[in-house]
Amino acid sequence: MRTILPFGPQHPVLPEPIHLKLVVEDETVVEALPNLGYVHRGLEKLTDIRDYNQMVNIVERVCGICSCIHSLNYCEAVEKLLGLEVPQRAHFLRVMWGEIHRIHSHLLWLGLFADGFGFESLFMQFWRIRERAMDLMEATAGNRVVISTNIVGGVRKDITPEQKAWILAETDKIEKEVRALEKTILDDYTVKKRCCGKGVLTKEQAHQLGAVGPMLRGSGWAQDVRQTGYAAYGQLDFEPVVEYDGDSYARSKVRFREVYAAADLIRQCLAKLPEGEINTKVKGKPEGEVWHRVEQPRGELFYYIKGNGSKNLERVRIRTPTFANIPPLLAVLPGCELADVPVIVLSIDPCISCTER
Amino acid sequence: MFEMTKNVLQNLMGKSSTRLYPFAKRETFERFRGTLDIDVDECIFCGTCAKKCPSQCIEVDIKGRTWTCDSFACVYCSNCVEACPTQCMTMSNVTKPPAYEKDVIFYKGKPKEPKEKKAKAAKDEKPAG
Ligand code: SF4
Ligand code: SF4
């Protein structure tokens, strides 16, 4: 017998307001239909009344968890339009903050994932480690989540040599503590039982449906926008993290290993940090159109910006990674057990306020 | 499973990771953007801060010499602090205390001194750009 089951927008395991209509046959999902639009805020439209410098603070609020990377993308796009040469030190600092952000985002997700199974203690463990990353951001940039550190032309604050040493020490601690938890979550019987072979996205599907981020890399594609070398990534040694199974377990493994990769990038970044200015003076008004891509914790982020020579931009279009990951999600849901739906939905790391802006 | 045992024991023996909040407060970091304030005597009411603010929560009345900020709309980005030509705005690392009702930060500056009038007259003589 077929039944339609509403899932969300408020669901105990989902921190995000997504509504899925699940068509179930007995206990098996046969179809999933998404319904979005619960948290639309019209941020793109604000370009009409806010100038391009103020928009930096607005795009940061598209998503709290990856705010720094949103502003990084936006600033780089506007700098492309203005033809600005940003100092090297600013590039490295941007990467450093971006990677701290990635650590905090992945740890947040790992905590929620553990919570999705009912492992509340593990949830607290991850969030306790995450607190270190939050402290790093508060001490260096001035805030914990929406850190407002990128501005058009560079970054706002510099880091002192003492802070540099402290960041390195904390990064090592974060990595050590996460490694200590690795076996607990990845080798656990319950976790394996509920993740392995669940929500499998094959390599072809991932390509055809345009999956991005850990979803894509979990299905065996070694693709990461950081390879294009934006900001300072071109000068750092970097290999994308790849897993081949394409199931929820592979995706969580990718995120786990990306925490280590991010810690490594922070270390490289601080080792190579050049001396010099941290921002340049901005002159002129953006004119013309440009697009720019960066890699967020959840995947590829795309910005299209059109300026008309006035202080307000004509159009800002943001395509966030969750938006790209929804078709693959709908493809993996049919055929799974109803009880697995929350974990599969969590495994794409949904960020709905991002998707709807 | 046994991996976790070590962790559990550490958690039991070690000191707690949380604080008894209202009694034990954490020191904020030096750069933390907590409270916005302004030294109104230094302010020249140029309105730069109001123009730079992304949430448009500052209102500067140049005639009436008043400076108003809706501190509940402020997002503590410190754009205004950096833009202020006389650097009379400050961000201190003190967390804003909880409030019972919505209020605004309001300052009334001293009336304009005659010296400024002259400077303004000189400026007015220049052809408008
Ligand atoms: S920018 Fe500074 S001087 Fe100008 S109005 Fe604001 S507080 Fe006063
Ligand atoms: S800190 Fe930012 S939001 Fe607050 S008043 Fe200043 S510019 Fe406006």
mmCIF file of N, CA and C in Angstrom, chain B residues 16-106:
data_model
loop_
_atom_site.group_PDB
_atom_site.id
_atom_site.type_symbol
_atom_site.label_atom_id
_atom_site.label_comp_id
_atom_site.label_asym_id
_atom_site.label_seq_id
_atom_site.Cartn_x
_atom_site.Cartn_y
_atom_site.Cartn_z
ATOM 1 N N SER B 16 35.599 19.740 34.402
ATOM 2 C CA SER B 16 34.467 19.851 33.494
ATOM 3 C C SER B 16 34.768 20.808 32.342
ATOM 4 N N SER B 17 34.174 20.557 31.177
ATOM 5 C CA SER B 17 34.454 21.407 30.020
ATOM 6 C C SER B 17 33.529 22.605 29.957
ATOM 7 N N THR B 18 32.507 22.579 30.776
ATOM 8 C CA THR B 18 31.568 23.695 30.738
ATOM 9 C C THR B 18 31.756 24.541 31.995
ATOM 10 N N ARG B 19 31.103 25.671 31.993
ATOM 11 C CA ARG B 19 31.205 26.561 33.157
ATOM 12 C C ARG B 19 29.848 26.699 33.825
ATOM 13 N N LEU B 20 29.870 27.052 35.074
ATOM 14 C CA LEU B 20 28.628 27.374 35.764
ATOM 15 C C LEU B 20 28.303 28.811 35.404
ATOM 16 N N TYR B 21 27.596 28.993 34.280
ATOM 17 C CA TYR B 21 27.667 30.272 33.610
ATOM 18 C C TYR B 21 27.473 31.549 34.436
ATOM 19 N N PRO B 22 26.385 31.810 35.045
ATOM 20 C CA PRO B 22 26.325 33.192 35.566
ATOM 21 C C PRO B 22 27.396 33.460 36.625
ATOM 22 N N PHE B 23 27.896 32.384 37.257
ATOM 23 C CA PHE B 23 28.878 32.584 38.328
ATOM 24 C C PHE B 23 30.295 32.613 37.773
ATOM 25 N N ALA B 24 30.559 31.681 36.863
ATOM 26 C CA ALA B 24 31.891 31.668 36.271
ATOM 27 C C ALA B 24 31.776 32.156 34.842
ATOM 28 N N LYS B 25 32.413 33.266 34.551
ATOM 29 C CA LYS B 25 32.320 33.793 33.188
ATOM 30 C C LYS B 25 33.656 33.660 32.506
ATOM 31 N N ARG B 26 33.588 33.432 31.210
ATOM 32 C CA ARG B 26 34.830 33.312 30.481
ATOM 33 C C ARG B 26 35.353 34.703 30.147
ATOM 34 N N GLU B 27 36.669 34.835 30.193
ATOM 35 C CA GLU B 27 37.289 36.075 29.734
ATOM 36 C C GLU B 27 37.073 36.169 28.238
ATOM 37 N N THR B 28 36.720 37.350 27.754
ATOM 38 C CA THR B 28 36.622 37.465 26.297
ATOM 39 C C THR B 28 38.005 37.785 25.750
ATOM 40 N N PHE B 29 38.170 37.514 24.459
ATOM 41 C CA PHE B 29 39.463 37.798 23.845
ATOM 42 C C PHE B 29 39.571 39.282 23.560
ATOM 43 N N GLU B 30 40.818 39.694 23.378
ATOM 44 C CA GLU B 30 41.069 41.120 23.243
ATOM 45 C C GLU B 30 40.359 41.706 22.025
ATOM 46 N N ARG B 31 40.328 40.933 20.925
ATOM 47 C CA ARG B 31 39.769 41.484 19.694
ATOM 48 C C ARG B 31 38.262 41.305 19.589
ATOM 49 N N PHE B 32 37.671 40.661 20.544
ATOM 50 C CA PHE B 32 36.247 40.355 20.469
ATOM 51 C C PHE B 32 35.434 41.638 20.292
ATOM 52 N N ARG B 33 34.509 41.600 19.325
ATOM 53 C CA ARG B 33 33.670 42.777 19.099
ATOM 54 C C ARG B 33 32.405 42.620 19.922
ATOM 55 N N GLY B 34 32.346 43.330 21.029
ATOM 56 C CA GLY B 34 31.226 43.108 21.944
ATOM 57 C C GLY B 34 30.267 44.266 22.039
ATOM 58 N N THR B 35 30.741 45.424 22.369
ATOM 59 C CA THR B 35 29.854 46.564 22.576
ATOM 60 C C THR B 35 30.358 47.749 21.767
ATOM 61 N N LEU B 36 29.406 48.440 21.198
ATOM 62 C CA LEU B 36 29.742 49.603 20.383
ATOM 63 C C LEU B 36 29.506 50.851 21.214
ATOM 64 N N ASP B 37 30.465 51.759 21.192
ATOM 65 C CA ASP B 37 30.242 53.018 21.895
ATOM 66 C C ASP B 37 30.937 54.141 21.147
ATOM 67 N N ILE B 38 30.600 55.354 21.516
ATOM 68 C CA ILE B 38 31.132 56.499 20.788
ATOM 69 C C ILE B 38 31.434 57.603 21.787
ATOM 70 N N ASP B 39 32.525 58.273 21.530
ATOM 71 C CA ASP B 39 32.884 59.428 22.344
ATOM 72 C C ASP B 39 32.318 60.636 21.616
ATOM 73 N N VAL B 40 31.178 61.107 22.106
ATOM 74 C CA VAL B 40 30.405 62.056 21.299
ATOM 75 C C VAL B 40 31.122 63.406 21.181
ATOM 76 N N ASP B 41 32.013 63.715 22.102
ATOM 77 C CA ASP B 41 32.711 65.001 22.011
ATOM 78 C C ASP B 41 33.649 65.074 20.818
ATOM 79 N N GLU B 42 34.112 63.907 20.386
ATOM 80 C CA GLU B 42 35.035 63.877 19.254
ATOM 81 C C GLU B 42 34.299 63.824 17.927
ATOM 82 N N CYS B 43 33.036 63.469 17.984
ATOM 83 C CA CYS B 43 32.273 63.235 16.756
ATOM 84 C C CYS B 43 32.033 64.552 16.020
ATOM 85 N N ILE B 44 32.218 64.535 14.710
ATOM 86 C CA ILE B 44 31.964 65.741 13.916
ATOM 87 C C ILE B 44 30.663 65.623 13.114
ATOM 88 N N PHE B 45 29.903 64.578 13.401
ATOM 89 C CA PHE B 45 28.596 64.361 12.760
ATOM 90 C C PHE B 45 28.693 64.391 11.242
ATOM 91 N N CYS B 46 29.670 63.667 10.744
ATOM 92 C CA CYS B 46 29.852 63.654 9.294
ATOM 93 C C CYS B 46 28.944 62.634 8.628
ATOM 94 N N GLY B 47 28.470 61.662 9.389
ATOM 95 C CA GLY B 47 27.549 60.676 8.829
ATOM 96 C C GLY B 47 28.212 59.533 8.085
ATOM 97 N N THR B 48 29.534 59.467 8.128
ATOM 98 C CA THR B 48 30.209 58.366 7.440
ATOM 99 C C THR B 48 29.788 57.023 8.019
ATOM 100 N N CYS B 49 29.683 56.954 9.315
ATOM 101 C CA CYS B 49 29.330 55.682 9.945
ATOM 102 C C CYS B 49 27.958 55.209 9.467
ATOM 103 N N ALA B 50 27.014 56.159 9.356
ATOM 104 C CA ALA B 50 25.673 55.770 8.925
ATOM 105 C C ALA B 50 25.686 55.252 7.506
ATOM 106 N N LYS B 51 26.583 55.839 6.654
ATOM 107 C CA LYS B 51 26.641 55.398 5.256
ATOM 108 C C LYS B 51 27.262 54.015 5.134
ATOM 109 N N LYS B 52 28.212 53.707 6.010
ATOM 110 C CA LYS B 52 28.940 52.451 5.880
ATOM 111 C C LYS B 52 28.221 51.263 6.521
ATOM 112 N N CYS B 53 27.274 51.553 7.369
ATOM 113 C CA CYS B 53 26.664 50.473 8.154
ATOM 114 C C CYS B 53 25.816 49.559 7.281
ATOM 115 N N PRO B 54 26.090 48.260 7.256
ATOM 116 C CA PRO B 54 25.292 47.377 6.402
ATOM 117 C C PRO B 54 23.874 47.160 6.897
ATOM 118 N N SER B 55 23.654 47.321 8.191
ATOM 119 C CA SER B 55 22.277 47.099 8.654
ATOM 120 C C SER B 55 21.550 48.424 8.840
ATOM 121 N N GLN B 56 22.195 49.485 8.447
ATOM 122 C CA GLN B 56 21.605 50.830 8.487
ATOM 123 C C GLN B 56 20.942 51.127 9.824
ATOM 124 N N CYS B 57 21.683 50.926 10.893
ATOM 125 C CA CYS B 57 21.084 51.136 12.210
ATOM 126 C C CYS B 57 21.563 52.432 12.845
ATOM 127 N N ILE B 58 22.433 53.174 12.168
ATOM 128 C CA ILE B 58 22.892 54.437 12.742
ATOM 129 C C ILE B 58 22.179 55.592 12.049
ATOM 130 N N GLU B 59 21.785 56.559 12.834
ATOM 131 C CA GLU B 59 21.215 57.758 12.248
ATOM 132 C C GLU B 59 21.989 58.942 12.786
ATOM 133 N N VAL B 60 22.494 59.776 11.905
ATOM 134 C CA VAL B 60 23.233 60.947 12.337
ATOM 135 C C VAL B 60 22.470 62.168 11.866
ATOM 136 N N ASP B 61 22.127 63.014 12.817
ATOM 137 C CA ASP B 61 21.426 64.237 12.457
ATOM 138 C C ASP B 61 22.434 65.371 12.575
ATOM 139 N N ILE B 62 22.856 65.875 11.434
ATOM 140 C CA ILE B 62 23.940 66.854 11.468
ATOM 141 C C ILE B 62 23.464 68.200 12.023
ATOM 142 N N LYS B 63 22.193 68.543 11.755
ATOM 143 C CA LYS B 63 21.677 69.840 12.254
ATOM 144 C C LYS B 63 21.447 69.770 13.756
ATOM 145 N N GLY B 64 20.753 68.722 14.161
ATOM 146 C CA GLY B 64 20.413 68.625 15.579
ATOM 147 C C GLY B 64 21.567 68.089 16.416
ATOM 148 N N ARG B 65 22.686 67.705 15.781
ATOM 149 C CA ARG B 65 23.858 67.189 16.483
ATOM 150 C C ARG B 65 23.511 65.985 17.352
ATOM 151 N N THR B 66 22.794 65.064 16.766
ATOM 152 C CA THR B 66 22.490 63.847 17.531
ATOM 153 C C THR B 66 23.020 62.633 16.781
ATOM 154 N N TRP B 67 23.308 61.611 17.539
ATOM 155 C CA TRP B 67 23.821 60.353 16.997
ATOM 156 C C TRP B 67 23.023 59.237 17.637
ATOM 157 N N THR B 68 22.331 58.460 16.826
ATOM 158 C CA THR B 68 21.472 57.403 17.359
ATOM 159 C C THR B 68 21.860 56.072 16.738
ATOM 160 N N CYS B 69 21.928 55.047 17.555
ATOM 161 C CA CYS B 69 22.196 53.725 17.017
ATOM 162 C C CYS B 69 21.216 52.742 17.636
ATOM 163 N N ASP B 70 20.547 52.011 16.767
ATOM 164 C CA ASP B 70 19.652 50.968 17.254
ATOM 165 C C ASP B 70 20.532 49.748 17.528
ATOM 166 N N SER B 71 20.942 49.603 18.756
ATOM 167 C CA SER B 71 21.961 48.585 19.034
ATOM 168 C C SER B 71 21.412 47.173 18.882
ATOM 169 N N PHE B 72 20.098 47.041 18.777
ATOM 170 C CA PHE B 72 19.547 45.698 18.557
ATOM 171 C C PHE B 72 19.606 45.293 17.095
ATOM 172 N N ALA B 73 19.758 46.285 16.224
ATOM 173 C CA ALA B 73 19.891 45.957 14.799
ATOM 174 C C ALA B 73 21.349 45.831 14.416
ATOM 175 N N CYS B 74 22.233 46.266 15.271
ATOM 176 C CA CYS B 74 23.662 46.253 14.943
ATOM 177 C C CYS B 74 24.160 44.816 14.892
ATOM 178 N N VAL B 75 24.997 44.525 13.888
ATOM 179 C CA VAL B 75 25.512 43.173 13.766
ATOM 180 C C VAL B 75 26.977 43.085 14.199
ATOM 181 N N TYR B 76 27.492 44.137 14.754
ATOM 182 C CA TYR B 76 28.859 44.167 15.287
ATOM 183 C C TYR B 76 29.906 43.780 14.258
ATOM 184 N N CYS B 77 29.820 44.446 13.107
ATOM 185 C CA CYS B 77 30.786 44.147 12.065
ATOM 186 C C CYS B 77 31.973 45.080 12.144
ATOM 187 N N SER B 78 31.828 46.178 12.824
ATOM 188 C CA SER B 78 32.863 47.211 13.020
ATOM 189 C C SER B 78 33.220 47.966 11.748
ATOM 190 N N ASN B 79 32.341 47.948 10.762
ATOM 191 C CA ASN B 79 32.556 48.781 9.573
ATOM 192 C C ASN B 79 32.599 50.248 9.952
ATOM 193 N N CYS B 80 31.690 50.636 10.866
ATOM 194 C CA CYS B 80 31.592 52.043 11.224
ATOM 195 C C CYS B 80 32.845 52.495 11.961
ATOM 196 N N VAL B 81 33.350 51.636 12.844
ATOM 197 C CA VAL B 81 34.517 51.987 13.642
ATOM 198 C C VAL B 81 35.708 52.252 12.729
ATOM 199 N N GLU B 82 35.837 51.419 11.693
ATOM 200 C CA GLU B 82 36.979 51.587 10.800
ATOM 201 C C GLU B 82 36.823 52.799 9.897
ATOM 202 N N ALA B 83 35.566 53.159 9.611
ATOM 203 C CA ALA B 83 35.362 54.253 8.662
ATOM 204 C C ALA B 83 35.412 55.623 9.323
ATOM 205 N N CYS B 84 35.211 55.688 10.608
ATOM 206 C CA CYS B 84 35.084 56.983 11.286
ATOM 207 C C CYS B 84 36.357 57.820 11.136
ATOM 208 N N PRO B 85 36.237 59.036 10.584
ATOM 209 C CA PRO B 85 37.456 59.827 10.338
ATOM 210 C C PRO B 85 38.120 60.310 11.631
ATOM 211 N N THR B 86 37.357 60.541 12.688
ATOM 212 C CA THR B 86 37.983 61.047 13.915
ATOM 213 C C THR B 86 38.256 59.922 14.901
ATOM 214 N N GLN B 87 37.941 58.700 14.527
ATOM 215 C CA GLN B 87 38.144 57.517 15.379
ATOM 216 C C GLN B 87 37.550 57.690 16.769
ATOM 217 N N CYS B 88 36.333 58.223 16.781
ATOM 218 C CA CYS B 88 35.698 58.412 18.083
ATOM 219 C C CYS B 88 34.842 57.206 18.439
ATOM 220 N N MET B 89 34.698 56.257 17.509
ATOM 221 C CA MET B 89 33.895 55.078 17.845
ATOM 222 C C MET B 89 34.814 53.973 18.334
ATOM 223 N N THR B 90 34.310 53.179 19.247
ATOM 224 C CA THR B 90 35.126 52.086 19.760
ATOM 225 C C THR B 90 34.276 50.827 19.880
ATOM 226 N N MET B 91 34.959 49.700 19.779
ATOM 227 C CA MET B 91 34.331 48.403 20.046
ATOM 228 C C MET B 91 35.083 47.836 21.230
ATOM 229 N N SER B 92 34.393 47.595 22.306
ATOM 230 C CA SER B 92 35.115 47.024 23.438
ATOM 231 C C SER B 92 34.804 45.534 23.525
ATOM 232 N N ASN B 93 35.672 44.801 24.189
ATOM 233 C CA ASN B 93 35.500 43.344 24.220
ATOM 234 C C ASN B 93 34.625 42.895 25.377
ATOM 235 N N VAL B 94 33.626 43.697 25.700
ATOM 236 C CA VAL B 94 32.696 43.327 26.759
ATOM 237 C C VAL B 94 31.394 42.884 26.112
ATOM 238 N N THR B 95 30.911 41.726 26.478
ATOM 239 C CA THR B 95 29.652 41.253 25.913
ATOM 240 C C THR B 95 28.520 42.174 26.341
ATOM 241 N N LYS B 96 27.639 42.436 25.415
ATOM 242 C CA LYS B 96 26.522 43.301 25.748
ATOM 243 C C LYS B 96 25.619 42.608 26.760
ATOM 244 N N PRO B 97 25.269 43.287 27.834
ATOM 245 C CA PRO B 97 24.431 42.620 28.829
ATOM 246 C C PRO B 97 23.016 42.395 28.308
ATOM 247 N N PRO B 98 22.325 41.398 28.826
ATOM 248 C CA PRO B 98 20.940 41.190 28.391
ATOM 249 C C PRO B 98 20.075 42.382 28.778
ATOM 250 N N ALA B 99 19.078 42.660 27.971
ATOM 251 C CA ALA B 99 18.249 43.825 28.242
ATOM 252 C C ALA B 99 16.804 43.395 28.374
ATOM 253 N N TYR B 100 16.052 44.142 29.136
ATOM 254 C CA TYR B 100 14.632 43.826 29.322
ATOM 255 C C TYR B 100 13.786 44.471 28.245
ATOM 256 N N GLU B 101 14.250 45.602 27.756
ATOM 257 C CA GLU B 101 13.463 46.223 26.706
ATOM 258 C C GLU B 101 14.376 46.775 25.625
ATOM 259 N N LYS B 102 13.774 47.022 24.485
ATOM 260 C CA LYS B 102 14.536 47.493 23.349
ATOM 261 C C LYS B 102 14.889 48.965 23.571
ATOM 262 N N ASP B 103 16.167 49.257 23.484
ATOM 263 C CA ASP B 103 16.516 50.668 23.618
ATOM 264 C C ASP B 103 17.499 51.047 22.527
ATOM 265 N N VAL B 104 17.754 52.312 22.392
ATOM 266 C CA VAL B 104 18.722 52.765 21.399
ATOM 267 C C VAL B 104 19.829 53.524 22.120
ATOM 268 N N ILE B 105 21.002 53.518 21.483
ATOM 269 C CA ILE B 105 22.081 54.327 22.024
ATOM 270 C C ILE B 105 21.888 55.724 21.456
ATOM 271 N N PHE B 106 21.739 56.682 22.303
ATOM 272 C CA PHE B 106 21.449 58.033 21.816
ATOM 273 C C PHE B 106 22.428 59.015 22.430
#
